[in-house]
Short mmCIF file of N, CA and C in Angstrom, two decimals:
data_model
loop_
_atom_site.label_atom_id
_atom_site.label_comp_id
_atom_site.label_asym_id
_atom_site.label_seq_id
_atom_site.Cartn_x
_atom_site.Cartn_y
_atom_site.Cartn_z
N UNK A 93 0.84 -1.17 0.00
CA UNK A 93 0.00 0.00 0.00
C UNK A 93 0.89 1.24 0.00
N UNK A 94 0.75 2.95 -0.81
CA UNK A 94 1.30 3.31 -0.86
C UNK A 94 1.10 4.37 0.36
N UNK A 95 2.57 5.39 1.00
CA UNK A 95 2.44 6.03 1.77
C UNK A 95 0.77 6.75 1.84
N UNK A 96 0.48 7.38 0.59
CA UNK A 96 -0.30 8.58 0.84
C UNK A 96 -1.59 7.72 1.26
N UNK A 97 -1.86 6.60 0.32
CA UNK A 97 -2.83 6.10 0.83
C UNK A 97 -3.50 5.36 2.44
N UNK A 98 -2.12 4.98 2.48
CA UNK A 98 -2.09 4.80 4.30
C UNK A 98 -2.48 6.01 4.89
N UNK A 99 -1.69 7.23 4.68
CA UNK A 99 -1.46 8.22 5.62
C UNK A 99 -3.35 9.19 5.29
N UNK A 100 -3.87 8.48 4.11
CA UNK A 100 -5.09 9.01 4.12
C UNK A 100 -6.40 8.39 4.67
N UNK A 101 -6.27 6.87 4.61
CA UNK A 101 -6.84 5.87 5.78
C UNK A 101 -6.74 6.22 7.43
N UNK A 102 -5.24 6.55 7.52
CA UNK A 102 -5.70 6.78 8.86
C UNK A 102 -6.16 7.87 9.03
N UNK A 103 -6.35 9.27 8.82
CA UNK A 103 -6.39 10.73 8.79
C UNK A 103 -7.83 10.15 8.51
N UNK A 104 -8.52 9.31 7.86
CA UNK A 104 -10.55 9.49 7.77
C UNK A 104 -10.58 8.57 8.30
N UNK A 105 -9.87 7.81 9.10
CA UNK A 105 -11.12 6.42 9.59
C UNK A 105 -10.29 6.63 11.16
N UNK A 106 -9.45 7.29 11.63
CA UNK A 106 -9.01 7.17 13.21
C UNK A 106 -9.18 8.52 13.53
N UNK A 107 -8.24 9.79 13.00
CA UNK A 107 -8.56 11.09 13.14
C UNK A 107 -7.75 11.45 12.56
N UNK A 108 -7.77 13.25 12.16
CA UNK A 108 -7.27 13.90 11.32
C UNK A 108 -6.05 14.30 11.74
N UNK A 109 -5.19 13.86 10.71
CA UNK A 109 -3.60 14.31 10.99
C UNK A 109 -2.96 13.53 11.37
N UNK A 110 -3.45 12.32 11.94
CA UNK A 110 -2.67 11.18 12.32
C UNK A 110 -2.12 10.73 11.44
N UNK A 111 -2.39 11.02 10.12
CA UNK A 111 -1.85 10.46 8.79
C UNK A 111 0.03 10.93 8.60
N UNK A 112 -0.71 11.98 8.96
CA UNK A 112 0.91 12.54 8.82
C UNK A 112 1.89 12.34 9.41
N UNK A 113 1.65 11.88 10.88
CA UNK A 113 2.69 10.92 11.32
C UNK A 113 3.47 9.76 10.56
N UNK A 114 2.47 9.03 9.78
CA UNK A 114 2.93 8.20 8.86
C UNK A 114 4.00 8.81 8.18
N UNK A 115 3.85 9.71 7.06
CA UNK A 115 4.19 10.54 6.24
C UNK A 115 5.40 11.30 7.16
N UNK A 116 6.05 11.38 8.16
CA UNK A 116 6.69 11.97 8.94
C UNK A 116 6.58 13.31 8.90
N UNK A 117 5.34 14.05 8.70
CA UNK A 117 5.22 15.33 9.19
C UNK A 117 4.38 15.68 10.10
N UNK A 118 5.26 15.02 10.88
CA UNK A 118 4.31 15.68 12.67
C UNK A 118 3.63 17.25 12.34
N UNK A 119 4.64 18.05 12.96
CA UNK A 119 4.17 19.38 12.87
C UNK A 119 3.21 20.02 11.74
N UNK A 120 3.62 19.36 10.78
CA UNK A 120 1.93 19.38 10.29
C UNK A 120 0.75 19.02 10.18
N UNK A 121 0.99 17.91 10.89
CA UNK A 121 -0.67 16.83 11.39
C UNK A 121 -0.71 17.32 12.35
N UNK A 122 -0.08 18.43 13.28
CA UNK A 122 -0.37 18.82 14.41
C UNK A 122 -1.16 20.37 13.91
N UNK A 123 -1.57 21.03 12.65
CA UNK A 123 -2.17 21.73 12.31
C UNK A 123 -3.79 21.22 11.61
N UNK A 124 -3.78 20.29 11.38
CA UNK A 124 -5.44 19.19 12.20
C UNK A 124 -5.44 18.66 13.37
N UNK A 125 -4.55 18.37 13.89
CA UNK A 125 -4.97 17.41 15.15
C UNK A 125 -5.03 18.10 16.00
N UNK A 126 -4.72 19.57 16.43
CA UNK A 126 -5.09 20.08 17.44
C UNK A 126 -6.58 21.16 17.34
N UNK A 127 -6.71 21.53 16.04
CA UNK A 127 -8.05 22.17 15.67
C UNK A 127 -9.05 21.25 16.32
N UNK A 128 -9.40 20.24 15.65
CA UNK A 128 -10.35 19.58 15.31
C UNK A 128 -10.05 18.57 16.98
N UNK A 129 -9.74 18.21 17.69
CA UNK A 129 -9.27 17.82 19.22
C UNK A 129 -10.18 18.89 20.31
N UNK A 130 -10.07 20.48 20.15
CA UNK A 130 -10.59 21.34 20.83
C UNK A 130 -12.05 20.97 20.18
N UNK A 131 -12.20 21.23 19.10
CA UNK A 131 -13.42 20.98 18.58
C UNK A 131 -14.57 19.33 19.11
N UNK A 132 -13.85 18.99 19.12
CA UNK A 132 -14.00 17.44 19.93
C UNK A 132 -14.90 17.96 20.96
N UNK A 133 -13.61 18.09 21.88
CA UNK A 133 -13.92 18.18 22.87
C UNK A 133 -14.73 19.28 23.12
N UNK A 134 -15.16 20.31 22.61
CA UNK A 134 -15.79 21.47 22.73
C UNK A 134 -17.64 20.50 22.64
N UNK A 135 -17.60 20.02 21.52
CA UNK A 135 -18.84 19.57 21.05
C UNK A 135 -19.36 18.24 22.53
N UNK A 136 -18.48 17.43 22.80
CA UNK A 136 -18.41 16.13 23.92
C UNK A 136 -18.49 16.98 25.31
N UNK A 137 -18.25 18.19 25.41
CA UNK A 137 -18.59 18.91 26.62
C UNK A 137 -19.75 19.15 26.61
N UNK A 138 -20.54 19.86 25.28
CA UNK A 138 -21.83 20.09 25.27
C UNK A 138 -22.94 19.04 25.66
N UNK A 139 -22.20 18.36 25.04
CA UNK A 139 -23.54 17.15 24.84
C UNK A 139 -23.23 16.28 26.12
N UNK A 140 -22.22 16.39 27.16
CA UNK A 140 -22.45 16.01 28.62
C UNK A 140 -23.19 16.73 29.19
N UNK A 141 -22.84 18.29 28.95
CA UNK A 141 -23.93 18.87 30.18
C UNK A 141 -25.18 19.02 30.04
N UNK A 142 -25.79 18.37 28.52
CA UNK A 142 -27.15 18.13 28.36
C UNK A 142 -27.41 17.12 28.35
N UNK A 143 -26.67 16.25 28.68
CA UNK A 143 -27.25 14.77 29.25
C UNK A 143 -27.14 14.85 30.80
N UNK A 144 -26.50 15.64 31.72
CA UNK A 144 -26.36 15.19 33.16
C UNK A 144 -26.99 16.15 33.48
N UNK A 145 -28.15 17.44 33.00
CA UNK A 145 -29.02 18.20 33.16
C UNK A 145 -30.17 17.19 32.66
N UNK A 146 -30.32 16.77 31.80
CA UNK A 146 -31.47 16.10 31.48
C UNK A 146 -31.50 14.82 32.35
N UNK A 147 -30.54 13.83 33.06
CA UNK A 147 -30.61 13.04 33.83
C UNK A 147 -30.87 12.97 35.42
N UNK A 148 -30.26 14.61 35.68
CA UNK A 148 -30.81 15.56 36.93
C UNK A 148 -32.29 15.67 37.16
N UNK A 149 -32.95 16.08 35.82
CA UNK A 149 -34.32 15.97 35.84
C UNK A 149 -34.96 14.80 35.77
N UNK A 150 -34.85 13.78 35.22
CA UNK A 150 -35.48 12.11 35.70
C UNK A 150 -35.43 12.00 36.92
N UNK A 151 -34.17 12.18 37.12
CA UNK A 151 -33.86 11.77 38.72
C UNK A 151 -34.73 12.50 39.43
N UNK A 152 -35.29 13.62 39.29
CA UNK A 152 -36.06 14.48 40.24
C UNK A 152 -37.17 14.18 40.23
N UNK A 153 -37.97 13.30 38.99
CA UNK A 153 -38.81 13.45 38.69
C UNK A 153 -39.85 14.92 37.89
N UNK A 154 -39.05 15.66 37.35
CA UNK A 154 -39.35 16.63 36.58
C UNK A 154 -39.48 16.69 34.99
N UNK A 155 -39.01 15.30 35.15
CA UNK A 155 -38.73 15.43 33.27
C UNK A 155 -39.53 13.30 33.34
N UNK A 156 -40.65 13.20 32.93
CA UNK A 156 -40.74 11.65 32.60
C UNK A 156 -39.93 10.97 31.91
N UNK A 157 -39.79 9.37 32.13
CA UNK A 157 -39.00 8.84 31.16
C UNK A 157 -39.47 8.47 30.50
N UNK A 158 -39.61 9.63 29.29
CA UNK A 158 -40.70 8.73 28.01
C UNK A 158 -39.69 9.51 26.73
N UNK A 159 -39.05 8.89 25.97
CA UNK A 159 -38.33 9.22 24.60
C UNK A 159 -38.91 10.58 24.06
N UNK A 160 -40.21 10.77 23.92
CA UNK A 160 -40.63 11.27 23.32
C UNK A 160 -40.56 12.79 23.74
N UNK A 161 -40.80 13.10 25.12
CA UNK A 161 -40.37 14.01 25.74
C UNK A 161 -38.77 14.58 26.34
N UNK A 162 -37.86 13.74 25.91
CA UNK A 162 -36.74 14.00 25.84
C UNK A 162 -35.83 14.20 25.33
N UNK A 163 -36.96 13.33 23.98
CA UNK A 163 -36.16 14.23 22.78
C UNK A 163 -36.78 15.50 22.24
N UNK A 164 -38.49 16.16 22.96
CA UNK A 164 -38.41 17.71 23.03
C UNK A 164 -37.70 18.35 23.81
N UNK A 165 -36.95 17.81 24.92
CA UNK A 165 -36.46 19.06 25.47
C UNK A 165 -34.77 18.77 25.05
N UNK A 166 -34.59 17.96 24.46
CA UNK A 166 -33.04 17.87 23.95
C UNK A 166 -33.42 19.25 22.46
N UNK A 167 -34.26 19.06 21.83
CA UNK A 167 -34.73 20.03 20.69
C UNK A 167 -34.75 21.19 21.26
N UNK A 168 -35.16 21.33 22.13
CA UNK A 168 -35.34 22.68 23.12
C UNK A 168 -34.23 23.22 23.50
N UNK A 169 -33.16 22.59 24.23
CA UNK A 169 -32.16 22.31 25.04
C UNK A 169 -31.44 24.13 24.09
N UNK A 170 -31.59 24.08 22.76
CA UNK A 170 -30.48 24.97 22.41
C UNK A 170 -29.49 24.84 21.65
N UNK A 171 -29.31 23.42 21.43
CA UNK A 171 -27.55 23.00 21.13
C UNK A 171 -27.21 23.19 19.67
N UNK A 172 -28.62 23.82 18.92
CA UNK A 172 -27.75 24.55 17.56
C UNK A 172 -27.80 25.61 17.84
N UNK A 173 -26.50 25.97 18.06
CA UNK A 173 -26.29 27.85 18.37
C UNK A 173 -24.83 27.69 17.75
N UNK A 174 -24.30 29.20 17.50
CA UNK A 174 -23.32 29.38 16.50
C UNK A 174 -22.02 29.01 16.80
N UNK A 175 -21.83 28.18 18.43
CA UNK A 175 -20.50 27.76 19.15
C UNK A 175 -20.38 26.06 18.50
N UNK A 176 -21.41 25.55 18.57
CA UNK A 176 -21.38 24.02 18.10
C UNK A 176 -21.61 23.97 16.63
N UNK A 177 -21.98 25.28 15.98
CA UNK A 177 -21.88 24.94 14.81
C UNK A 177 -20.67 25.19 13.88
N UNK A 178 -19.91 26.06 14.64
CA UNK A 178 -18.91 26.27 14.12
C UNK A 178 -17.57 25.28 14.59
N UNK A 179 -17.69 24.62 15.98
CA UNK A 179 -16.95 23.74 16.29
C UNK A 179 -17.28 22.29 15.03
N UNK A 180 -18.50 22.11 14.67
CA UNK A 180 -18.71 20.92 13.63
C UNK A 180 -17.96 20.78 12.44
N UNK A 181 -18.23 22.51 12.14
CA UNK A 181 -17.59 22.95 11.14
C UNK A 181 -16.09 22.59 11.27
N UNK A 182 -15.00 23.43 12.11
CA UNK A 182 -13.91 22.79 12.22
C UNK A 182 -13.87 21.72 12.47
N UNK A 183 -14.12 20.52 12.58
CA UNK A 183 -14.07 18.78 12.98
C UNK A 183 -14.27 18.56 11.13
N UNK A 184 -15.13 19.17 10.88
CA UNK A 184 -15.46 18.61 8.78
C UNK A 184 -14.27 18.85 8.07
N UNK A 185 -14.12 20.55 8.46
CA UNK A 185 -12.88 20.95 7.70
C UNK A 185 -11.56 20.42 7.88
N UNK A 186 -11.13 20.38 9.36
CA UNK A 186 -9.90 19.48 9.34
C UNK A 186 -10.00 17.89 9.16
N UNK A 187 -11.22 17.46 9.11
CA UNK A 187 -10.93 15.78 8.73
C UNK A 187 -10.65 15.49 7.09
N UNK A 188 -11.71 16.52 6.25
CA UNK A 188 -11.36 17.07 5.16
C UNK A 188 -10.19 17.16 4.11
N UNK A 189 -9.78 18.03 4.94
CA UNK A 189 -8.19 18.61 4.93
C UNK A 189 -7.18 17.99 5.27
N UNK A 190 -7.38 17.50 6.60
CA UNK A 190 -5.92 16.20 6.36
C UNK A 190 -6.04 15.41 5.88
N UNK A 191 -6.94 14.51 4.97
CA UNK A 191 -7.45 13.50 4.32
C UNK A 191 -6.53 13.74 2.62
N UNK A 192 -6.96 15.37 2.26
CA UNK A 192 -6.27 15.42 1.03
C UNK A 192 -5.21 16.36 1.50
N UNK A 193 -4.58 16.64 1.88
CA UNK A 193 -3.68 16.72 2.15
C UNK A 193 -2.52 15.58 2.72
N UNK A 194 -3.10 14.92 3.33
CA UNK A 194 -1.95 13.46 2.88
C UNK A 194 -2.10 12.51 1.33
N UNK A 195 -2.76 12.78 1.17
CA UNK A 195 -2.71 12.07 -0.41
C UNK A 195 -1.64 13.09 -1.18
N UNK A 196 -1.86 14.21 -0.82
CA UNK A 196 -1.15 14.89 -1.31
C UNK A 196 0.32 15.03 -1.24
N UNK A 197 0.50 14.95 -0.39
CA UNK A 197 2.21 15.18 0.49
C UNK A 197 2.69 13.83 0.14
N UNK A 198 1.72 12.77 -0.08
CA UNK A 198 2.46 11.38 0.16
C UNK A 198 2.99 11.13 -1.53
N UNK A 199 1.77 11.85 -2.39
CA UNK A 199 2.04 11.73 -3.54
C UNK A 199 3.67 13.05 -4.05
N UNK A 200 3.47 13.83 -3.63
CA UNK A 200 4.74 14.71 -3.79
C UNK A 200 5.99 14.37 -3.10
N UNK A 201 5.68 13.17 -2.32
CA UNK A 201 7.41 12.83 -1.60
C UNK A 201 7.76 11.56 -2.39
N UNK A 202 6.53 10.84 -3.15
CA UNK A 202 6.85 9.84 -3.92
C UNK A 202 7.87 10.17 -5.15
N UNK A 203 7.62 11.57 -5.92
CA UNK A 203 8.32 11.76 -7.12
C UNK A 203 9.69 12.15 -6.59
#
């Protein structure tokens, strides 16, 4: 299998930029892997504190356990606003981007 294609397997199917480790350019898989990491984690923060707010309320008995009502107040909840949408956005763009960009690099270190 050739470099770029490895280094583009791993960069879409594990995470972005890891490819480039392959490819031995750290410091530049470290220009996806740390974007799209905050972004991660930005988005996995959200969606904890609307699950351990929404699990606060079962527990209280304020919120029933019925699907149907929890997935109105998850709809309710807020969570498309312009911080998670733009964190999505960076997670697309850098998985994107290091994807062809190691095809790329792998193909230009081949010649």
């Amino acid at each position: 299998m050739k470099a770029s294609t490895k280094a583009a397997l791993i960069s879409a199917l594990v995470f972005p930029g890891l490819g480039h480790l392959v490819l031995r350019k750290g410091k530049r898989g470290l220009l996806f892997i740390v974007p799209a990491a905050l972004a991660v984690f930005y988005l996995l923060r959200s969606v904890l504190q609307l699950v351990d707010q929404l699990m606060e309320e079962v527990n209280r008995g304020t919120l029933p356990l019925d699907p149907a009502l929890i997935l109105e107040r998850v709809n309710a909840a807020g969570g498309d606003n312009f911080a998670t949408n733009l964190a999505s956005l960076v997670c697309i763009v850098c998985w994107v981007g290091a994807i062809a960009d190691a095809i790329w690099l792998g193909r230009r270190n081949a010649k």
